[in-house]
Tab-separated table of C-alpha atoms and ligand atoms in Angstrom:
chain	number	residue	atom	x	y	z
A	402	MET	CA	137.332	-181.177	95.671
A	403	GLY	CA	136.837	-181.772	91.940
A	404	ARG	CA	133.734	-180.612	90.205
A	405	THR	CA	132.556	-184.178	89.412
A	406	ARG	CA	132.949	-185.263	93.005
A	407	CYS	CA	130.974	-182.270	94.154
A	408	PHE	CA	128.222	-183.092	91.664
A	409	GLU	CA	128.121	-186.677	92.898
A	410	ILE	CA	127.663	-185.507	96.450
A	411	VAL	CA	124.845	-183.200	95.440
A	412	VAL	CA	123.088	-186.003	93.548
A	413	PHE	CA	123.572	-188.311	96.498
A	414	VAL	CA	122.150	-185.820	98.962
A	415	VAL	CA	119.175	-184.983	96.732
A	416	LEU	CA	118.360	-188.658	96.196
A	417	GLY	CA	118.731	-189.291	99.896
A	418	PHE	CA	116.250	-186.516	100.598
A	419	LEU	CA	113.747	-187.823	98.066
A	420	GLY	CA	114.169	-191.294	99.475
A	421	SER	CA	113.462	-190.193	103.017
A	422	ALA	CA	110.638	-187.907	101.952
A	423	LEU	CA	108.878	-190.724	100.140
A	424	GLY	CA	110.044	-193.457	102.485
A	425	ASP	CA	109.880	-196.822	100.838
A	426	LEU	CA	106.312	-196.386	99.722
A	427	GLN	CA	105.609	-196.347	96.026
A	428	LEU	CA	102.624	-195.734	93.804
A	429	GLY	CA	101.142	-199.026	92.665
A	430	PHE	CA	103.236	-201.150	95.025
A	431	TYR	CA	100.836	-204.056	94.400
A	432	ALA	CA	100.818	-203.720	90.591
A	433	GLN	CA	102.551	-207.103	90.192
A	434	SER	CA	101.673	-208.869	93.438
A	435	CYS	CA	97.964	-208.024	93.550
A	436	PRO	CA	97.020	-205.960	90.512
A	437	LYS	CA	93.313	-205.751	91.372
A	438	ALA	CA	93.775	-204.612	94.974
A	439	GLU	CA	93.245	-200.869	94.487
A	440	GLN	CA	90.278	-201.482	92.186
A	441	ILE	CA	88.644	-203.778	94.735
A	442	VAL	CA	88.892	-200.999	97.330
A	443	LEU	CA	87.507	-198.388	94.949
A	444	ASP	CA	84.625	-200.621	93.822
A	445	TYR	CA	83.637	-201.420	97.396
A	446	VAL	CA	83.753	-197.763	98.435
A	447	THR	CA	81.803	-196.681	95.339
A	448	LYS	CA	79.145	-199.276	96.050
A	449	HIS	CA	78.707	-198.757	99.787
A	450	VAL	CA	79.772	-195.268	100.862
A	451	PRO	CA	76.835	-193.542	99.088
A	452	ASN	CA	74.511	-195.524	101.414
A	453	ALA	CA	76.491	-194.511	104.509
A	454	PRO	CA	78.026	-191.155	103.510
A	455	ASN	CA	79.096	-190.298	107.071
A	456	LEU	CA	81.672	-193.057	106.873
A	457	ALA	CA	83.903	-190.816	104.756
A	458	ALA	CA	84.571	-188.632	107.810
A	459	ALA	CA	85.014	-191.678	109.993
A	460	PHE	CA	87.685	-193.148	107.706
A	461	LEU	CA	89.526	-189.863	107.328
A	462	ARG	CA	89.763	-189.547	111.099
A	463	MET	CA	90.650	-193.219	111.514
A	464	HIS	CA	93.551	-192.789	109.089
A	465	PHE	CA	94.780	-189.755	111.081
A	466	HIS	CA	94.610	-191.687	114.342
A	467	ASP	CA	96.392	-194.634	112.790
A	468	CYS	CA	99.266	-192.486	111.511
A	469	PHE	CA	99.739	-190.598	114.789
A	470	VAL	CA	100.247	-193.727	116.878
A	471	ARG	CA	103.236	-195.895	115.846
A	472	GLY	CA	102.974	-194.606	112.275
A	473	CYS	CA	100.421	-195.595	109.623
A	474	ASP	CA	100.597	-199.295	110.440
A	475	GLY	CA	96.987	-200.336	110.901
A	476	SER	CA	97.410	-200.412	114.687
A	477	VAL	CA	94.130	-198.490	115.076
A	478	LEU	CA	92.332	-201.495	113.596
A	479	LEU	CA	93.511	-203.994	116.213
A	480	ASN	CA	91.150	-205.218	118.914
A	481	ASP	CA	91.818	-205.322	122.619
A	482	THR	CA	93.739	-208.379	123.745
A	483	THR	CA	93.379	-210.117	127.081
A	484	SER	CA	96.261	-208.056	128.428
A	485	THR	CA	96.055	-204.680	126.609
A	486	SER	CA	93.430	-202.122	125.864
A	487	ALA	CA	93.855	-201.192	122.163
A	488	GLU	CA	93.913	-197.737	120.514
A	489	LYS	CA	90.293	-198.098	119.445
A	490	SER	CA	89.282	-198.285	123.116
A	491	ALA	CA	90.810	-194.913	123.947
A	492	PRO	CA	88.161	-192.216	124.413
A	493	PRO	CA	86.822	-190.233	122.649
A	494	ASN	CA	86.214	-192.721	119.883
A	495	LEU	CA	82.683	-192.105	118.688
A	496	SER	CA	83.865	-191.573	115.162
A	497	LEU	CA	86.188	-194.517	115.213
A	498	ARG	CA	83.588	-196.600	113.507
A	499	GLY	CA	83.484	-198.482	110.245
A	500	PHE	CA	85.875	-201.226	111.390
A	501	ASP	CA	83.556	-203.841	109.916
A	502	PHE	CA	83.722	-202.053	106.555
A	503	ILE	CA	87.528	-202.289	106.543
A	504	ASP	CA	87.300	-205.960	107.562
A	505	ARG	CA	85.021	-206.679	104.589
A	506	VAL	CA	87.345	-204.968	102.116
A	507	LYS	CA	90.203	-206.947	103.602
A	508	SER	CA	88.423	-210.265	103.128
A	509	LEU	CA	87.641	-209.456	99.476
A	510	ILE	CA	91.312	-208.685	98.896
A	511	GLU	CA	92.459	-211.767	100.807
A	512	ALA	CA	90.240	-213.875	98.535
A	513	GLU	CA	92.013	-212.350	95.515
A	514	CYS	CA	95.600	-212.563	96.826
A	515	PRO	CA	96.090	-213.935	100.313
A	516	GLY	CA	98.709	-212.433	102.593
A	517	VAL	CA	99.823	-209.679	100.234
A	518	VAL	CA	98.022	-206.406	100.969
A	519	SER	CA	98.367	-204.760	104.375
A	520	CYS	CA	95.522	-203.422	106.480
A	521	ALA	CA	97.442	-200.155	106.811
A	522	ASP	CA	97.358	-199.694	103.022
A	523	ILE	CA	93.703	-200.702	102.839
A	524	LEU	CA	92.791	-198.056	105.423
A	525	SER	CA	94.840	-195.383	103.594
A	526	LEU	CA	93.132	-196.221	100.286
A	527	VAL	CA	89.633	-196.449	101.783
A	528	ALA	CA	90.037	-193.029	103.460
A	529	ARG	CA	91.111	-191.396	100.193
A	530	ASP	CA	88.475	-193.121	98.032
A	531	ALA	CA	85.678	-192.364	100.513
A	532	VAL	CA	86.583	-188.659	100.676
A	533	VAL	CA	86.750	-188.458	96.874
A	534	ASN	CA	83.404	-190.259	96.661
A	535	ARG	CA	81.862	-187.437	98.749
A	536	GLY	CA	83.258	-184.758	96.449
A	537	GLY	CA	86.399	-184.083	98.478
A	538	PRO	CA	89.994	-183.769	97.303
A	539	PHE	CA	91.991	-186.548	95.679
A	540	TRP	CA	95.469	-187.308	96.992
A	541	GLN	CA	98.056	-189.869	95.963
A	542	VAL	CA	98.334	-192.970	98.129
A	543	PRO	CA	101.665	-194.646	97.547
A	544	THR	CA	101.525	-198.134	99.058
A	545	GLY	CA	103.829	-200.704	100.630
A	546	ARG	CA	102.993	-200.083	104.292
A	547	ARG	CA	103.157	-203.143	106.504
A	548	ASP	CA	101.077	-203.819	109.580
A	549	GLY	CA	102.203	-203.303	113.149
A	550	THR	CA	101.571	-205.772	115.915
A	551	ILE	CA	101.059	-203.424	118.856
A	552	SER	CA	98.122	-201.195	119.719
A	553	LYS	CA	97.760	-199.455	123.059
A	554	ALA	CA	95.059	-197.081	124.251
A	555	SER	CA	97.632	-195.290	126.416
A	556	GLU	CA	99.711	-194.422	123.336
A	557	ALA	CA	96.654	-193.054	121.548
A	558	LEU	CA	96.075	-190.707	124.471
A	559	ARG	CA	99.703	-189.587	124.437
A	560	ASN	CA	99.994	-188.973	120.695
A	561	ILE	CA	96.609	-187.782	119.524
A	562	PRO	CA	95.988	-184.207	120.588
A	563	SER	CA	92.945	-183.621	122.750
A	564	PRO	CA	90.257	-181.220	121.492
A	565	ALA	CA	91.154	-178.999	124.457
A	566	SER	CA	94.697	-178.485	123.116
A	567	ASN	CA	96.214	-175.039	122.730
A	568	PHE	CA	98.336	-174.036	119.758
A	569	THR	CA	101.653	-174.902	121.432
A	570	THR	CA	100.533	-178.461	122.087
A	571	LEU	CA	99.120	-178.923	118.587
A	572	GLN	CA	102.270	-177.609	116.979
A	573	ALA	CA	104.426	-179.888	119.125
A	574	ARG	CA	102.358	-183.019	118.468
A	575	PHE	CA	102.420	-182.392	114.730
A	576	ALA	CA	106.130	-181.536	114.760
A	577	SER	CA	106.820	-184.828	116.511
A	578	LYS	CA	105.386	-186.511	113.383
A	579	GLY	CA	107.422	-184.346	111.024
A	580	LEU	CA	104.427	-182.139	110.200
A	581	LYS	CA	104.595	-178.359	110.081
A	582	VAL	CA	102.167	-175.602	111.053
A	583	LYS	CA	100.976	-175.481	107.456
A	584	ASP	CA	100.113	-179.192	107.644
A	585	LEU	CA	98.340	-178.630	110.960
A	586	VAL	CA	96.169	-175.917	109.422
A	587	LEU	CA	95.394	-177.923	106.302
A	588	LEU	CA	94.776	-181.261	108.000
A	589	SER	CA	92.530	-179.636	110.610
A	590	GLY	CA	90.482	-178.710	107.541
A	591	GLY	CA	89.328	-182.343	107.726
A	592	HIS	CA	86.832	-180.914	110.215
A	593	THR	CA	84.922	-179.507	107.252
A	594	ILE	CA	83.141	-182.882	107.303
A	595	GLY	CA	81.784	-184.962	110.133
A	596	VAL	CA	80.436	-184.713	113.620
A	597	ALA	CA	81.574	-184.527	117.230
A	598	ILE	CA	80.068	-185.688	120.454
A	599	CYS	CA	79.044	-182.872	122.834
A	600	SER	CA	81.358	-183.916	125.640
A	601	SER	CA	84.397	-183.234	123.452
A	602	PHE	CA	83.759	-179.485	123.812
A	603	THR	CA	81.106	-178.845	126.502
A	604	ASN	CA	83.768	-177.505	128.860
A	605	ARG	CA	83.811	-174.452	126.569
A	606	LEU	CA	80.073	-173.952	127.106
A	607	TYR	CA	79.688	-174.662	130.809
A	608	ASN	CA	82.873	-174.753	132.827
A	609	PHE	CA	85.812	-173.376	130.938
A	610	THR	CA	88.024	-172.455	133.892
A	611	GLY	CA	86.201	-174.418	136.586
A	612	LYS	CA	84.060	-171.435	137.628
A	613	GLY	CA	80.944	-172.380	135.670
A	614	ASP	CA	82.043	-170.022	132.899
A	615	GLN	CA	82.034	-170.010	129.103
A	616	ASP	CA	85.076	-169.848	126.817
A	617	PRO	CA	85.376	-166.164	125.861
A	618	SER	CA	87.057	-167.111	122.588
A	619	LEU	CA	83.873	-168.851	121.399
A	620	ASP	CA	81.272	-166.669	119.667
A	621	SER	CA	78.590	-166.131	122.325
A	622	ASP	CA	75.592	-166.462	119.987
A	623	TYR	CA	76.914	-169.761	118.744
A	624	ALA	CA	77.565	-170.939	122.318
A	625	ALA	CA	74.019	-169.979	123.367
A	626	ASN	CA	72.593	-171.859	120.424
A	627	LEU	CA	74.596	-174.995	121.190
A	628	LYS	CA	73.506	-174.908	124.848
A	629	ALA	CA	69.831	-174.376	124.040
A	630	ASN	CA	69.496	-176.794	121.158
A	631	LYS	CA	72.245	-179.391	121.240
A	632	CYS	CA	74.425	-179.950	124.277
A	633	LYS	CA	72.094	-179.326	127.199
A	634	THR	CA	74.474	-180.528	129.902
A	635	ILE	CA	78.237	-180.645	130.320
A	636	ARG	CA	78.074	-184.431	130.574
A	637	ASP	CA	76.161	-185.097	127.349
A	638	ASN	CA	78.140	-187.843	125.673
A	639	THR	CA	75.475	-189.030	123.253
A	640	THR	CA	74.341	-186.017	121.195
A	641	VAL	CA	76.421	-185.323	118.104
A	642	VAL	CA	76.988	-181.909	116.569
A	643	GLU	CA	78.064	-181.033	113.041
A	644	MET	CA	81.545	-179.535	113.214
A	645	ASP	CA	80.863	-177.398	110.158
A	646	PRO	CA	77.128	-176.726	110.588
A	647	GLY	CA	75.136	-176.421	107.392
A	648	SER	CA	77.891	-177.935	105.286
A	649	PHE	CA	79.190	-180.872	107.312
A	650	LYS	CA	78.791	-183.211	104.370
A	651	THR	CA	80.669	-180.979	101.960
A	652	PHE	CA	84.411	-180.663	101.706
A	653	ASP	CA	84.780	-176.886	101.373
A	654	LEU	CA	86.334	-173.799	102.935
A	655	SER	CA	83.512	-173.118	105.371
A	656	TYR	CA	85.456	-174.675	108.271
A	657	TYR	CA	87.995	-171.841	107.887
A	658	THR	CA	85.239	-169.242	107.488
A	659	LEU	CA	83.845	-170.402	110.826
A	660	LEU	CA	87.258	-170.253	112.493
A	661	VAL	CA	87.666	-166.566	111.765
A	662	LYS	CA	84.106	-165.949	113.010
A	663	ARG	CA	85.206	-167.589	116.310
A	664	ARG	CA	82.902	-170.506	115.661
A	665	GLY	CA	85.435	-173.311	115.612
A	666	LEU	CA	83.919	-176.072	117.733
A	667	PHE	CA	86.916	-177.323	119.709
A	668	SER	CA	89.536	-175.322	121.560
A	669	SER	CA	91.976	-176.976	119.140
A	670	ASP	CA	90.099	-175.425	116.205
A	671	ALA	CA	89.930	-172.020	117.908
A	672	ALA	CA	93.659	-172.287	118.667
A	673	LEU	CA	94.474	-172.055	114.964
A	674	ILE	CA	93.657	-168.349	114.920
A	675	THR	CA	95.755	-167.591	118.007
A	676	ASP	CA	99.078	-167.927	116.221
A	677	SER	CA	100.112	-165.443	113.561
A	678	THR	CA	101.705	-167.954	111.176
A	679	SER	CA	98.722	-170.237	111.360
A	680	ARG	CA	96.337	-167.307	111.033
A	681	SER	CA	98.041	-166.131	107.876
A	682	PHE	CA	97.741	-169.594	106.300
A	683	ILE	CA	94.025	-169.458	107.080
A	684	ASN	CA	93.641	-165.984	105.579
A	685	GLN	CA	95.453	-167.173	102.482
A	686	LEU	CA	93.213	-170.233	102.122
A	687	LEU	CA	90.155	-168.010	102.380
A	688	GLN	CA	91.457	-165.709	99.649
A	689	ASP	CA	92.341	-168.543	97.313
A	690	LYS	CA	90.126	-170.814	95.280
A	691	LEU	CA	88.773	-174.080	96.647
A	692	SER	CA	91.070	-175.907	94.242
A	693	ASN	CA	94.105	-174.456	96.056
A	694	PHE	CA	92.846	-175.873	99.351
A	695	PHE	CA	92.269	-179.247	97.697
A	696	ALA	CA	95.793	-179.288	96.259
A	697	ASP	CA	97.430	-178.237	99.536
A	698	PHE	CA	95.309	-180.648	101.562
A	699	ALA	CA	96.440	-183.433	99.223
A	700	THR	CA	100.102	-182.577	99.812
A	701	SER	CA	99.618	-182.663	103.578
A	702	MET	CA	97.662	-185.917	103.449
A	703	GLU	CA	100.478	-187.535	101.475
A	704	LYS	CA	102.893	-186.430	104.184
A	705	MET	CA	100.635	-187.719	106.931
A	706	GLY	CA	100.247	-191.049	105.124
A	707	ASN	CA	104.011	-191.457	105.214
A	708	VAL	CA	104.452	-190.937	108.960
A	709	GLY	CA	106.416	-193.745	110.605
A	710	VAL	CA	105.519	-196.348	108.002
A	711	LYS	CA	106.897	-199.886	108.330
A	712	THR	CA	108.169	-201.273	105.048
A	713	ARG	CA	110.195	-204.179	103.593
A	714	THR	CA	110.902	-206.603	106.402
A	715	ARG	CA	109.353	-204.673	109.256
A	716	GLY	CA	105.892	-205.568	110.547
A	717	GLU	CA	103.698	-208.142	108.865
A	718	ILE	CA	100.779	-208.501	106.476
A	719	ARG	CA	97.905	-209.250	108.787
A	720	LYS	CA	95.402	-211.920	107.787
A	721	GLN	CA	92.609	-210.147	109.648
A	722	CYS	CA	92.763	-206.450	110.400
A	723	ALA	CA	91.536	-206.796	113.983
A	724	PHE	CA	94.164	-209.379	114.981
A	725	VAL	CA	97.887	-209.866	114.665
A	726	ASN	CA	99.020	-213.061	112.947
A	727	SER	CA	99.701	-215.811	115.423
D	1479	LIG	C1	94.607	-181.009	115.116
D	1479	LIG	C2	94.261	-181.862	116.051
D	1479	LIG	C3	92.934	-182.560	116.036
D	1479	LIG	C4	92.102	-182.675	117.093
D	1479	LIG	C5	92.337	-182.146	118.497
D	1479	LIG	C6	90.935	-183.394	116.642
D	1479	LIG	C7	89.867	-183.746	117.446
D	1479	LIG	C8	88.713	-184.318	116.995
D	1479	LIG	C9	87.597	-184.677	117.836
D	1479	LIG	C10	87.549	-184.534	119.352
D	1479	LIG	C11	86.615	-185.135	117.027
D	1479	LIG	C12	85.238	-185.602	117.457
D	1479	LIG	C13	85.322	-187.034	117.886
D	1479	LIG	C14	84.205	-187.435	118.786
D	1479	LIG	O1	83.382	-186.601	119.163
D	1479	LIG	O2	84.173	-188.622	119.134
D	1479	LIG	C15	87.112	-185.094	115.684
D	1479	LIG	C16	86.408	-185.489	114.588
D	1479	LIG	C17	86.952	-185.555	113.336
D	1479	LIG	N1	88.256	-185.311	112.980
D	1479	LIG	FE1	89.632	-184.432	114.122
D	1479	LIG	N2	91.075	-183.695	115.328
D	1479	LIG	C18	92.292	-183.212	114.908
D	1479	LIG	C19	92.842	-183.359	113.652
D	1479	LIG	C20	92.248	-184.038	112.634
D	1479	LIG	C21	92.912	-184.421	111.409
D	1479	LIG	C22	94.388	-184.217	111.110
D	1479	LIG	C23	91.977	-185.034	110.642
D	1479	LIG	C24	92.139	-185.641	109.278
D	1479	LIG	C25	92.808	-185.095	108.301
D	1479	LIG	C26	90.730	-185.019	111.376
D	1479	LIG	C27	89.536	-185.466	110.900
D	1479	LIG	C28	88.372	-185.539	111.645
D	1479	LIG	C29	87.094	-185.913	111.081
D	1479	LIG	C30	86.804	-186.192	109.627
D	1479	LIG	C31	86.193	-185.951	112.147
D	1479	LIG	C32	84.712	-186.318	112.088
D	1479	LIG	C33	84.589	-187.795	112.325
D	1479	LIG	C34	83.188	-188.325	112.149
D	1479	LIG	O3	82.281	-187.614	111.749
D	1479	LIG	O4	83.025	-189.526	112.421
D	1479	LIG	N3	90.947	-184.425	112.589
D	1479	LIG	N4	88.394	-184.598	115.691
D	1480	LIG	C1	86.780	-206.476	117.359
D	1480	LIG	O1	86.387	-205.167	117.716
D	1480	LIG	C2	85.255	-204.695	117.035
D	1480	LIG	C3	85.063	-203.234	117.352
D	1480	LIG	O2	85.456	-202.905	118.635
D	1480	LIG	C4	84.052	-205.556	117.431
D	1480	LIG	O3	82.896	-205.109	116.771
D	1480	LIG	C5	84.352	-206.990	117.046
D	1480	LIG	O4	83.304	-207.809	117.477
D	1480	LIG	C6	85.659	-207.456	117.647
D	1480	LIG	N1	85.954	-208.757	117.102
D	1480	LIG	C7	86.108	-209.835	117.875
D	1480	LIG	C8	86.281	-211.131	117.169
D	1480	LIG	O5	86.141	-209.760	119.099
D	1481	LIG	C1	85.384	-196.488	122.908
D	1481	LIG	O1	85.827	-196.159	124.199
D	1481	LIG	C2	84.985	-196.640	125.219
D	1481	LIG	C3	85.467	-196.065	126.530
D	1481	LIG	O2	86.841	-196.204	126.707
D	1481	LIG	C4	85.001	-198.191	125.163
D	1481	LIG	O3	84.169	-198.712	126.181
D	1481	LIG	C5	84.478	-198.638	123.800
D	1481	LIG	O4	84.543	-200.008	123.676
D	1481	LIG	C6	85.311	-197.994	122.698
D	1481	LIG	N1	84.763	-198.295	121.380
D	1481	LIG	C7	85.328	-199.169	120.519
D	1481	LIG	C8	84.725	-199.238	119.157
D	1481	LIG	O5	86.278	-199.858	120.824
D	1482	LIG	C1	99.352	-175.182	126.471
D	1482	LIG	O1	98.908	-176.366	127.088
D	1482	LIG	C2	99.937	-177.033	127.793
D	1482	LIG	C3	99.395	-178.398	128.210
D	1482	LIG	O2	98.132	-178.275	128.783
D	1482	LIG	C4	100.415	-176.165	128.941
D	1482	LIG	O3	101.438	-176.810	129.669
D	1482	LIG	C5	100.935	-174.859	128.376
D	1482	LIG	O4	101.273	-173.977	129.420
D	1482	LIG	C6	99.892	-174.205	127.477
D	1482	LIG	N1	100.527	-173.086	126.782
D	1482	LIG	C7	99.981	-171.894	126.667
D	1482	LIG	C8	100.757	-170.879	125.898
D	1482	LIG	O5	98.897	-171.628	127.172
D	1483	LIG	C1	83.357	-177.010	137.170
D	1483	LIG	O1	84.704	-177.299	137.444
D	1483	LIG	C2	85.008	-177.249	138.833
D	1483	LIG	C3	86.512	-177.414	138.973
D	1483	LIG	O2	86.972	-178.492	138.214
D	1483	LIG	C4	84.217	-178.340	139.559
D	1483	LIG	O3	84.499	-178.286	140.944
D	1483	LIG	C5	82.722	-178.110	139.308
D	1483	LIG	O4	81.976	-179.172	139.895
D	1483	LIG	C6	82.451	-178.029	137.835
D	1483	LIG	N1	81.057	-177.706	137.588
D	1483	LIG	C7	80.289	-178.432	136.768
D	1483	LIG	C8	78.886	-177.936	136.576
D	1483	LIG	O5	80.652	-179.444	136.224
D	1484	LIG	C1	78.644	-191.463	129.138
D	1484	LIG	O1	78.543	-190.928	130.433
D	1484	LIG	C2	77.986	-191.832	131.380
D	1484	LIG	C3	77.752	-191.089	132.672
D	1484	LIG	O2	78.709	-190.113	132.909
D	1484	LIG	C4	78.941	-193.036	131.505
D	1484	LIG	O3	78.436	-193.967	132.434
D	1484	LIG	C5	79.111	-193.701	130.141
D	1484	LIG	O4	80.076	-194.725	130.223
D	1484	LIG	C6	79.550	-192.685	129.108
D	1484	LIG	N1	79.529	-193.298	127.802
D	1484	LIG	C7	80.511	-193.190	126.931
D	1484	LIG	C8	80.304	-193.829	125.600
D	1484	LIG	O5	81.558	-192.582	127.154
């Protein structure tokens, strides 16, 4: 094989890799077709998120759920239909809130340029802008996602890991989306903000193995405190608990500090210190500066935002985020 030919092949392979890594998304996809779109999102977030700061966590989680079921295609935003129960109806969905906020952003953008900007892109942008508004990391959001037409609660249950998951399950679910252990560790860092409903972890406090016992991997002082002051019964599905107590509004490293103190709230959080690779990523994060976490989190979010996206002629641009076009 001649040297030129060999070079061509290398270029081809490298471009192919870049192409598949970035998908068909591109920064500023709407620069010509709807130049104000990203600014409309940012303005709306800047105006309203300070009055409802907890929405930042809600949107971050909503984006994660969207991407893990049929790719980041806005399927999490769809309502139940007469025949199917949608993703948003799959329990536990306490934090899947803020749908009306997304709907309002969508109608502002529709008024500017009808039928151009997808709900999937709006959700991706809102999640990023809301996190930045609360002092969290910035990440790039290339756009060009199109909206899916199918949303099923059963698929949410199959794809989104349960809080009771062990490391093997978490690793497998993330791998099935092209995400590595490093991404799992970093993206779980999203739990540095937000809240959880008691019933997502009370098994660890009251009935871990079905013998009325407590999870031995959970710090016993912390467990006692949760039982006495927060989650008084195993069935409590109304009380909410800060996942990163004392700093649940701040995007920082304290989630990882808690993990190594055996104070991760879910089994899925605790699982991250049971694997040596994962554990060493955590140790590294704790040794580094906050800015390293922010930069690495951004890289993983960009990967997550690219999972299974529908571009070009696939999917549609929904008119309303809760309904497919008829
Ligand atoms: C690794 C597997 C994960 C599991 C098992 C998991 C599980 C959960 C559960 C059970 C809740 C509480 C929901 C409720 O009580 O209704 C929650 C909240 C949350 N999750 Fe995760 N999660 C995971 C990964 C992620 C990822 C990748 C992100 C985003 C990068 C994320 C961001 C959040 C946020 C921000 C909240 C708080 C929501 C709020 O305050 O409204 N989680 N998660
Ligand atoms: C769609 O679902 C949301 C949230 O579940 C609900 O608030 C809204 O009323 C629904 N919209 C319609 C038109 O049914
Ligand atoms: C959350 O799930 C419950 C139980 O499945 C369901 O009744 C409720 O409507 C869901 N919430 C939303 C916003 O769809
Ligand atoms: C992890 O959980 C899965 C699903 O519940 C189970 O089949 C598997 O045996 C568990 N693995 C370990 C190492 O405990
Ligand atoms: C604990 O789990 C066992 C086995 O699933 C069940 O029989 C028992 O009723 C549970 N106890 C409580 C307090 O929920
Ligand atoms: C909470 O639990 C009660 C009783 O177990 C149940 O009837 C209700 O539907 C649950 N609510 C939610 C939001 O899951």
